Amino acid sequence: MGISKEVHAQAPTPTPSLAPIPDSVPSISPFHGVPVRLMIPLLHTNATILPMGVTEDGSMQVPDSITDVGWYKLGARPGQTGTAVIAGHVDGKNGEDGVFAQLKSLKPGAAIGVEDAFGNIGAFIVKDSKTYDQSVDTSKIFASQDGTHLNLITCEGAWDQTKQTYTKRLVVFADLMR
């Protein structure tokens, strides 16, 4: 995805949950475990969260599957003070919709749920979204410590055949519901 971030400490690997997506996102329960499931009721998203680090070039890793999302395990966990980052594909190699194909349709006030390995579900509310050029410094997407944030990232813009990536990144900013 080309989102750069320097390496910090590693987090343990989560166990995926197979529980169905709720109709709405319940209020926050205390988080203790690593994130395992992302739920966006408005988009009918119920995705497994996989822990991701960084690639050799310093970019955030992304899942191989277009139906899973990747949590940046070297940063905050969703529900912790700081910024948790989750990335997902907008589409697949054959043009099929990825898990974040409709992410751009999320508006302020939309609910996002994250389940941890112990079954606790945290609720986040979308505050804003922004499209970034691939060359822009994205450290603030990963490093804000002024609250409890969740940032969702996917590709956007035109496909660059030479670089085999999209030219822009869409980031949806959400805050923990208290």
mmCIF file of C-alpha atoms in Angstrom:
data_model
loop_
_atom_site.group_PDB
_atom_site.id
_atom_site.type_symbol
_atom_site.label_atom_id
_atom_site.label_comp_id
_atom_site.label_asym_id
_atom_site.label_seq_id
_atom_site.Cartn_x
_atom_site.Cartn_y
_atom_site.Cartn_z
ATOM 1 C CA MET A 1 0.000 0.000 0.000
ATOM 2 C CA GLY A 2 2.990 2.308 0.267
ATOM 3 C CA ILE A 3 2.142 3.724 3.706
ATOM 4 C CA SER A 4 5.444 4.194 5.533
ATOM 5 C CA LYS A 5 5.966 3.715 9.247
ATOM 6 C CA GLU A 6 9.025 2.977 11.316
ATOM 7 C CA VAL A 7 9.233 -0.257 13.301
ATOM 8 C CA HIS A 8 8.410 -0.450 17.070
ATOM 9 C CA ALA A 9 7.572 -3.427 19.343
ATOM 10 C CA GLN A 10 5.662 -6.470 18.073
ATOM 11 C CA ALA A 11 2.258 -7.657 19.334
ATOM 12 C CA PRO A 12 1.039 -11.270 19.688
ATOM 13 C CA THR A 13 -0.940 -13.009 16.950
ATOM 14 C CA PRO A 14 -4.766 -12.890 17.372
ATOM 15 C CA THR A 15 -7.240 -15.746 17.096
ATOM 16 C CA PRO A 16 -9.981 -15.033 14.503
ATOM 17 C CA SER A 17 -13.615 -14.908 15.633
ATOM 18 C CA LEU A 18 -16.427 -16.435 13.596
ATOM 19 C CA ALA A 19 -19.308 -14.647 15.363
ATOM 20 C CA PRO A 20 -21.876 -12.976 13.063
ATOM 21 C CA ILE A 21 -21.831 -9.240 12.478
ATOM 22 C CA PRO A 22 -24.253 -7.366 14.745
ATOM 23 C CA ASP A 23 -26.892 -4.991 13.341
ATOM 24 C CA SER A 24 -25.249 -2.141 15.235
ATOM 25 C CA VAL A 25 -22.029 -1.672 17.151
ATOM 26 C CA PRO A 26 -22.410 -2.034 20.929
ATOM 27 C CA SER A 27 -20.734 0.316 23.361
ATOM 28 C CA ILE A 28 -17.135 -0.211 24.364
ATOM 29 C CA SER A 29 -16.017 -3.082 26.531
ATOM 30 C CA PRO A 30 -12.533 -2.964 28.044
ATOM 31 C CA PHE A 31 -9.965 -4.134 25.516
ATOM 32 C CA HIS A 32 -7.445 -6.712 26.653
ATOM 33 C CA GLY A 33 -6.611 -8.767 23.592
ATOM 34 C CA VAL A 34 -5.367 -8.158 20.100
ATOM 35 C CA PRO A 35 -7.969 -7.213 17.462
ATOM 36 C CA VAL A 36 -9.422 -10.125 15.493
ATOM 37 C CA ARG A 37 -12.530 -8.833 13.679
ATOM 38 C CA LEU A 38 -13.593 -5.576 12.010
ATOM 39 C CA MET A 39 -17.292 -4.805 11.643
ATOM 40 C CA ILE A 40 -18.763 -1.914 9.658
ATOM 41 C CA PRO A 41 -22.551 -2.441 9.765
ATOM 42 C CA LEU A 42 -23.328 0.225 7.140
ATOM 43 C CA LEU A 43 -21.072 -1.565 4.614
ATOM 44 C CA HIS A 44 -21.983 -5.110 5.762
ATOM 45 C CA THR A 45 -18.289 -5.629 6.529
ATOM 46 C CA ASN A 46 -17.314 -8.494 8.812
ATOM 47 C CA ALA A 47 -13.617 -9.113 8.211
ATOM 48 C CA THR A 48 -10.886 -11.067 9.917
ATOM 49 C CA ILE A 49 -8.096 -8.833 11.206
ATOM 50 C CA LEU A 50 -4.557 -10.120 10.656
ATOM 51 C CA PRO A 51 -1.484 -8.633 12.381
ATOM 52 C CA MET A 52 0.820 -6.813 9.945
ATOM 53 C CA GLY A 53 4.266 -5.293 10.243
ATOM 54 C CA VAL A 54 6.315 -3.509 7.611
ATOM 55 C CA THR A 55 7.771 -4.498 4.261
ATOM 56 C CA GLU A 56 11.452 -4.250 3.367
ATOM 57 C CA ASP A 57 10.877 -0.732 1.983
ATOM 58 C CA GLY A 58 9.261 0.425 5.251
ATOM 59 C CA SER A 59 5.657 0.356 4.008
ATOM 60 C CA MET A 60 2.879 -1.194 6.056
ATOM 61 C CA GLN A 61 2.213 -4.807 5.090
ATOM 62 C CA VAL A 62 -1.264 -5.684 3.826
ATOM 63 C CA PRO A 63 -3.051 -9.048 3.822
ATOM 64 C CA ASP A 64 -2.739 -11.339 0.809
ATOM 65 C CA SER A 65 -6.504 -11.869 0.760
ATOM 66 C CA ILE A 66 -8.824 -9.088 -0.457
ATOM 67 C CA THR A 67 -11.408 -10.141 2.148
ATOM 68 C CA ASP A 68 -9.190 -9.734 5.239
ATOM 69 C CA VAL A 69 -7.860 -6.544 6.808
ATOM 70 C CA GLY A 70 -4.478 -5.919 8.386
ATOM 71 C CA TRP A 71 -3.869 -4.255 11.746
ATOM 72 C CA TYR A 72 -0.548 -2.440 12.140
ATOM 73 C CA LYS A 73 0.729 -4.532 15.048
ATOM 74 C CA LEU A 74 3.677 -2.241 15.740
ATOM 75 C CA GLY A 75 1.327 0.569 16.800
ATOM 76 C CA ALA A 76 -1.590 0.912 19.189
ATOM 77 C CA ARG A 77 -4.281 -1.731 19.544
ATOM 78 C CA PRO A 78 -7.805 -0.504 18.802
ATOM 79 C CA GLY A 79 -9.164 0.869 22.077
ATOM 80 C CA GLN A 80 -5.756 1.872 23.454
ATOM 81 C CA THR A 81 -4.590 5.460 23.709
ATOM 82 C CA GLY A 82 -2.968 6.360 20.421
ATOM 83 C CA THR A 83 -3.808 5.507 16.851
ATOM 84 C CA ALA A 84 -4.614 1.997 15.690
ATOM 85 C CA VAL A 85 -4.343 1.507 11.929
ATOM 86 C CA ILE A 86 -6.189 -1.103 9.867
ATOM 87 C CA ALA A 87 -5.609 -1.477 6.113
ATOM 88 C CA GLY A 88 -7.565 -3.377 3.488
ATOM 89 C CA HIS A 89 -7.731 -3.787 -0.261
ATOM 90 C CA VAL A 90 -10.115 -1.787 -2.426
ATOM 91 C CA ASP A 91 -10.084 -4.467 -5.130
ATOM 92 C CA GLY A 92 -8.405 -7.624 -6.339
ATOM 93 C CA LYS A 93 -6.110 -8.402 -9.250
ATOM 94 C CA ASN A 94 -9.084 -9.185 -11.492
ATOM 95 C CA GLY A 95 -11.074 -6.100 -10.502
ATOM 96 C CA GLU A 96 -13.269 -7.858 -7.943
ATOM 97 C CA ASP A 97 -14.336 -5.796 -4.920
ATOM 98 C CA GLY A 98 -12.034 -5.894 -1.928
ATOM 99 C CA VAL A 99 -13.050 -5.565 1.707
ATOM 100 C CA PHE A 100 -12.755 -1.752 1.534
ATOM 101 C CA ALA A 101 -14.357 -1.288 -1.907
ATOM 102 C CA GLN A 102 -17.037 0.964 -0.394
ATOM 103 C CA LEU A 103 -14.931 2.587 2.334
ATOM 104 C CA LYS A 104 -15.192 6.000 0.652
ATOM 105 C CA SER A 105 -18.946 5.970 1.288
ATOM 106 C CA LEU A 106 -18.475 6.116 5.086
ATOM 107 C CA LYS A 107 -19.537 9.509 6.413
ATOM 108 C CA PRO A 108 -19.058 11.162 9.812
ATOM 109 C CA GLY A 109 -21.206 9.439 12.409
ATOM 110 C CA ALA A 110 -20.953 5.931 10.898
ATOM 111 C CA ALA A 111 -20.163 3.141 13.374
ATOM 112 C CA ILE A 112 -17.175 0.802 13.241
ATOM 113 C CA GLY A 113 -16.699 -2.129 15.609
ATOM 114 C CA VAL A 114 -13.543 -3.975 16.501
ATOM 115 C CA GLU A 115 -13.602 -7.269 18.402
ATOM 116 C CA ASP A 116 -10.587 -8.406 20.386
ATOM 117 C CA ALA A 117 -9.388 -11.963 21.026
ATOM 118 C CA PHE A 118 -11.437 -12.142 24.259
ATOM 119 C CA GLY A 119 -14.716 -11.183 22.571
ATOM 120 C CA ASN A 120 -14.745 -7.553 23.753
ATOM 121 C CA ILE A 121 -16.166 -5.169 21.149
ATOM 122 C CA GLY A 122 -15.110 -1.542 20.927
ATOM 123 C CA ALA A 123 -17.217 1.011 19.091
ATOM 124 C CA PHE A 124 -15.676 3.778 17.008
ATOM 125 C CA ILE A 125 -17.436 6.641 15.267
ATOM 126 C CA VAL A 126 -16.217 8.026 11.924
ATOM 127 C CA LYS A 127 -15.086 11.639 12.258
ATOM 128 C CA ASP A 128 -13.630 12.394 8.817
ATOM 129 C CA SER A 129 -11.933 10.971 5.745
ATOM 130 C CA LYS A 130 -9.147 12.278 3.580
ATOM 131 C CA THR A 131 -7.363 11.253 0.395
ATOM 132 C CA TYR A 132 -3.569 11.454 0.425
ATOM 133 C CA ASP A 133 -1.119 11.470 -2.449
ATOM 134 C CA GLN A 134 1.252 8.525 -2.252
ATOM 135 C CA SER A 135 4.265 10.805 -1.749
ATOM 136 C CA VAL A 136 2.851 12.657 1.290
ATOM 137 C CA ASP A 137 4.326 12.108 4.774
ATOM 138 C CA THR A 138 1.801 9.852 6.502
ATOM 139 C CA SER A 139 3.433 9.604 9.934
ATOM 140 C CA LYS A 140 0.519 11.443 11.592
ATOM 141 C CA ILE A 141 -1.827 8.690 10.382
ATOM 142 C CA PHE A 142 0.091 6.276 12.624
ATOM 143 C CA ALA A 143 1.386 8.410 15.461
ATOM 144 C CA SER A 144 -1.330 10.571 17.059
ATOM 145 C CA GLN A 145 -1.287 10.164 20.849
ATOM 146 C CA ASP A 146 -3.966 12.744 21.694
ATOM 147 C CA GLY A 147 -6.853 10.292 22.068
ATOM 148 C CA THR A 148 -8.071 6.828 21.129
ATOM 149 C CA HIS A 149 -8.258 6.649 17.358
ATOM 150 C CA LEU A 150 -8.829 4.092 14.618
ATOM 151 C CA ASN A 151 -7.699 4.892 11.079
ATOM 152 C CA LEU A 152 -8.799 2.707 8.156
ATOM 153 C CA ILE A 153 -6.650 2.836 5.008
ATOM 154 C CA THR A 154 -7.219 1.666 1.443
ATOM 155 C CA CYS A 155 -6.056 2.526 -2.060
ATOM 156 C CA GLU A 156 -7.674 5.171 -4.223
ATOM 157 C CA GLY A 157 -6.875 7.140 -7.352
ATOM 158 C CA ALA A 158 -5.528 5.871 -10.649
ATOM 159 C CA TRP A 159 -3.692 2.580 -11.109
ATOM 160 C CA ASP A 160 0.037 3.142 -11.782
ATOM 161 C CA GLN A 161 1.003 0.228 -14.024
ATOM 162 C CA THR A 162 4.729 0.903 -13.640
ATOM 163 C CA LYS A 163 4.680 0.888 -9.822
ATOM 164 C CA GLN A 164 1.867 -1.712 -9.631
ATOM 165 C CA THR A 165 -0.065 0.380 -7.110
ATOM 166 C CA TYR A 166 -2.676 3.113 -6.876
ATOM 167 C CA THR A 167 -1.594 6.764 -6.808
ATOM 168 C CA LYS A 168 -3.532 7.760 -3.680
ATOM 169 C CA ARG A 169 -4.608 6.456 -0.281
ATOM 170 C CA LEU A 170 -7.966 6.982 1.390
ATOM 171 C CA VAL A 171 -7.902 7.264 5.176
ATOM 172 C CA VAL A 172 -11.056 7.152 7.302
ATOM 173 C CA PHE A 173 -10.530 8.638 10.759
ATOM 174 C CA ALA A 174 -12.610 7.346 13.677
ATOM 175 C CA ASP A 175 -12.572 7.886 17.438
ATOM 176 C CA LEU A 176 -13.518 5.589 20.265
ATOM 177 C CA MET A 177 -17.106 6.051 21.418
ATOM 178 C CA ARG A 178 -17.215 6.771 25.130
#
